[in-house]
Structure formats: structure tokens, C-alpha cells
Amino acid sequence: MKKRILSGAQPSGQLHIGNYFGMIERMIRFQSESDLFCFVANYHSMTSINDKAELEDNTRQAFIDLLALGIDPDKSTFWVQSHVPEVTELAWILSNFASVGLMQRSTSYKDKISNGLKPNMGLFSYPILMASDILLFQSEMVPVGKDQKQHLEMTRDIAIKFNNTFGEIFTIPDIEINESNDVVIGIDNQKMSKSYNNTIPIFASNDIIKDQVMNIVTDSAGLNDPKDQDTPLFKIYSLFLDDVSKKELSDRYNTPGLKYMDIKKELIETIISFFESQKLKREKLVLDNDEVTKKMILGQTKAKEIAQKTLQEVKSATGLI
Ligand code: ADP
Ligand code: TRP
């Protein structure tokens, strides 16, 4: 039996290379060797988006982006979260197994509040909805970036408590963090994130990609000094290189005469050609509404079948008749 792997992406703005190397690339690889479940987390985005058109548009765009990047609805189960509303029913049930103290320790909640999000119950119980996403589909493994690790620990905690009370209903998921690219650095050397305006967006125009690469901060090392490799330009470029090319780049950094401008020009070319075919695929999908809707319905049908089965087991175990 193939391993069931699940992950979700919030449709909260343009996807960037941090999302790609932190999560999407691995999901695409997983879909050939495992039973991949992947969804656009639009309920979660309500914690930051309160505009109808924006939520609708972002959700569709995110679905298209992931299709273009290689999520294949025939090989995987790929849907929009709100198309399977069973997840909110399970979230309510699970909330009775999530202690307030556990939720209060959420670093992501604290970070979001300090970044100006309103401390409402949606934001507070965000990890419970996430636990529901994972447990509803009996996921065995969840690949995410390091920032999501605590949410997954909470999921395991909730599932263990539930199972201890009602029997082995839920699969306890393993956490999969990509250790080599656990946090992709942005152009300013902080974590790359939409909220910090320091991203390289995957599907932006070539001009925007150029501008963002040109804006990568560099130090003032002299032309003939060896260059520091613990810097955003080196780290971002390395994401696109195999071990041999990375070693070559490292040697160039240690050799006098290296100009950051040359490296930036190469990086621009590398990024543009790396995503070229995905960009073309995306342009076609944007024009084909029916095809996109068809793929959404396929995902919904596949996901609903499993969601309903789990929910039924949960309801009958708990006494919800
Ligand atoms: P953002 O921080 O830009 O809002 P999201 O929170 O929507 O990104 O993240 C979507 C997915 O991409 C998550 O699994 C997250 O862990 C991963 N991810 C986001 N930014 C990075 C990053 N800089 N490095 C590694 N993974 C990331
Ligand atoms: N919270 C995740 C993020 O911000 C998105 C997400 C929602 C998710 N539900 C999930 C990821 C379930 C993995 C599994 O990136």
C-alpha cells in the first residue's frame, strides 16, 4: 500500500520560491510514489482575508498555480478545502480534545497577532482546523516547512487524546520536514514570506523577478576578497543547483574577482528558465475555466468519499447519532 501523504497551501497571495522549495516540490515528487492528498486551504485564509472577491480569486489562482506546478488530479486527490465541509464538523468534535493551554502555546498565533492580525477565535483555533484536515483523511505523513512543525505536534496530541478515549479511529501522522531547505531565506536574509515582502514570486513577470533578484542584499566585500556564502544570494542560487554546481558556485565565491552582479544575472536566467514550462501551462489553464472547474469537482468527489467515511466512524464512536 502506498503511504498517504497530505499537505495544504493557503491561498493567501502569490506563491513564491520559499513555498516551492519548502513544500510544493516535495509534494510533486511524492505524488508518483505515494497516495498524495493536497488541498487549497481557503477556510484557513479567512483568518486573514475578509473580502469576497479576493478570497474567490485567490482560491482559484492557487488551485491553478498548483496544477501548473505539477499537481496532477489523476495521480493525487487535489481539492478546495471548502468543497468538503465535513472538515469543519470534525474540527468541532476535535476542539473538545484540544486544551486551551495547548492552543495558547501556539507560536504561529502569537506571531500573527504581533503582525497585526485580529485575535479572533478563527485565528485561535486555526490549529484545530488543521488537525481536522490531517485526521479526516487518515494521513500518515505531512510534509511542511519548519514553521508548521508545532501545528503538527498539536495534531498528534489531539489525535492521541481522541484515540485514548474512543479507540484507534485516527492514524497518528508523522511529521516530514525538509532538513536541507527547511527555511528558504528571502532577499533581505529573513525567512522568505509574503508578509515580509521579501519573496521571489514564481509566476511574476520576468521584470519583477529581475527586480527582486537585483534587490537581494549583498555585503560590501572587495572584488578580490573571498565572499561569504552564508548570504541570501548564495543560498537562493543554491536552491536551483545540484551538488556539483553548488560546489562550483562555492569555489567561485572563494576565488578573487567574483562580481555579485554577474551572479545575480545568472540567477535571473536560472529562475526564469526553471519555471518556464510551468508558466506556459499556467497561462493555458487561466484561459480554460471549464477544465479547472472539472478538476476541482474530481478532487471534491475523491476527497468527500474518504471524509465521509472517517466522519461516520468518528460520529458512531463518540455517540453522535
Ligand atoms: P507565507 O509565509 O509566504 O505566508 P505560507 O505560510 O502560505 O507562506 O506557507 C505555505 C507553505 O510553504 C507552508 O508549508 C510553509 O511551511 C512553506 N513555506 C513558506 N515559506 C517558506 C520558507 N521561507 N521556507 C520554507 N518553507 C516555506
Ligand atoms: N497552515 C498551513 C500553512 O499555512 C496550511 C495548511 C492548512 C496545512 N491545513 C493543513 C498544511 C494541513 C498541512 C496540513 O501553510
XYZ file of N, CA, C and O and ligand atoms in Angstrom, residues 7-12 14-24 26 126 143-148 181-186 190-195 199, ligand 1:
179
model
N -0.889 17.471 2.395
C -0.484 18.833 2.757
C -1.404 19.851 2.117
O -2.077 19.563 1.131
N -1.459 21.036 2.706
C -2.336 22.082 2.189
C -1.578 23.387 2.025
O -0.540 23.587 2.653
N -2.101 24.247 1.165
C -1.483 25.557 0.982
C -2.566 26.622 1.070
O -3.611 26.493 0.423
N -2.331 27.633 1.874
C -3.294 28.725 1.971
C -3.268 29.564 0.701
O -2.187 29.883 0.201
N -4.443 29.972 0.214
C -4.451 30.810 -0.992
C -4.361 32.276 -0.611
O -5.256 33.054 -0.895
N -3.270 32.627 0.048
C -3.254 33.986 0.579
C -2.328 34.926 -0.195
O -1.845 35.895 0.343
N 0.471 35.451 -3.893
C 1.273 34.786 -4.917
C 2.241 33.767 -4.318
O 2.950 34.081 -3.353
N 2.299 32.590 -4.916
C 3.259 31.587 -4.441
C 4.678 32.055 -4.729
O 4.944 32.671 -5.751
N 5.583 31.722 -3.809
C 6.973 32.138 -4.005
C 7.911 30.931 -3.903
O 7.456 29.828 -3.564
N 9.178 31.168 -4.173
C 10.091 30.020 -4.216
C 10.308 29.389 -2.832
O 10.714 28.243 -2.739
N 9.973 30.132 -1.761
C 10.009 29.528 -0.411
C 8.931 28.467 -0.297
O 9.163 27.383 0.252
N 7.731 28.750 -0.817
C 6.657 27.750 -0.816
C 7.075 26.560 -1.679
O 6.827 25.410 -1.338
N 7.698 26.886 -2.810
C 8.054 25.829 -3.758
C 9.072 24.858 -3.143
O 8.831 23.656 -3.070
N 10.210 25.403 -2.672
C 11.249 24.511 -2.154
C 10.927 24.017 -0.748
O 11.453 22.996 -0.304
N 10.063 24.752 -0.019
C 9.683 24.319 1.328
C 8.658 23.200 1.281
O 8.614 22.356 2.168
N 7.789 23.196 0.278
C 6.712 22.224 0.308
C 6.316 21.656 -1.060
O 6.240 20.447 -1.237
N 6.050 22.545 -2.036
C 5.403 22.080 -3.272
C 6.256 21.069 -4.036
O 5.770 20.041 -4.501
N 8.360 18.952 -2.991
C 8.311 17.621 -2.386
C 6.978 16.943 -2.665
O 6.900 15.748 -2.913
N -7.243 27.921 14.670
C -6.625 27.528 13.395
C -5.957 26.139 13.470
O -6.170 25.297 12.589
N 4.108 16.617 4.909
C 5.317 17.390 4.626
C 5.026 18.887 4.662
O 4.162 19.373 3.941
N 5.719 19.608 5.505
C 5.529 21.073 5.592
C 6.859 21.737 5.887
O 7.844 21.073 6.192
N 6.864 23.050 5.822
C 8.039 23.814 6.240
C 8.126 23.806 7.770
O 7.151 23.504 8.468
N 9.312 24.184 8.249
C 9.597 24.111 9.689
C 8.603 24.926 10.527
O 8.280 24.563 11.662
N 8.091 26.021 9.946
C 7.186 26.902 10.696
C 5.873 26.203 11.079
O 5.143 26.686 11.935
N 5.577 25.086 10.433
C 4.315 24.392 10.705
C 4.483 23.220 11.674
O 3.513 22.537 11.997
N 16.275 22.270 3.080
C 15.722 23.591 2.745
C 14.676 23.991 3.771
O 13.629 24.493 3.421
N 14.946 23.727 5.072
C 13.828 23.891 5.999
C 13.284 25.315 6.014
O 12.094 25.510 6.061
N 14.153 26.300 5.954
C 13.632 27.660 5.813
C 14.328 28.323 4.628
O 15.550 28.467 4.616
N 13.553 28.693 3.646
C 14.125 29.397 2.497
C 14.228 30.870 2.869
O 13.283 31.470 3.375
N 15.428 31.411 2.628
C 15.706 32.793 3.002
C 15.204 33.746 1.916
O 15.305 33.448 0.735
N 14.673 34.883 2.339
C 14.210 35.885 1.383
C 15.324 36.820 0.945
O 16.470 36.677 1.389
N 15.863 37.494 5.818
C 14.901 36.930 6.781
C 14.247 35.736 6.107
O 14.415 35.528 4.911
N 13.380 35.009 6.842
C 12.594 33.939 6.213
C 11.808 34.507 5.030
O 11.221 35.592 5.158
N 11.811 33.814 3.892
C 11.017 34.311 2.762
C 9.541 34.134 3.098
O 9.092 33.052 3.447
N 8.781 35.224 3.025
C 7.355 35.160 3.364
C 6.617 36.324 2.720
O 7.138 37.438 2.683
N 5.388 36.012 2.242
C 4.552 37.085 1.673
C 4.438 38.256 2.643
O 4.427 39.397 2.241
N 4.355 37.924 3.953
C 4.135 39.002 4.929
C 5.343 39.921 5.056
O 5.220 41.009 5.589
N 9.900 38.250 -1.141
C 9.838 36.981 -1.866
C 10.324 37.118 -3.312
O 10.405 38.220 -3.860
P 3.990 32.702 3.677
O 4.931 32.709 4.863
O 4.610 33.337 2.495
O 2.636 33.296 4.025
P 2.617 30.187 3.791
O 2.507 30.342 5.267
O 1.398 30.336 2.954
O 3.756 31.188 3.296
O 3.298 28.779 3.515
C 2.843 27.746 2.634
C 3.780 26.540 2.766
O 5.092 26.863 2.324
C 3.939 26.009 4.198
O 4.078 24.594 4.187
C 5.206 26.633 4.662
O 5.832 25.881 5.675
C 6.032 26.671 3.377
N 6.894 27.834 3.399
C 6.520 29.134 3.353
N 7.566 29.959 3.385
C 8.643 29.147 3.476
C 10.049 29.383 3.559
N 10.547 30.603 3.536
N 10.856 28.326 3.645
C 10.381 27.062 3.650
N 9.072 26.764 3.568
C 8.213 27.790 3.489
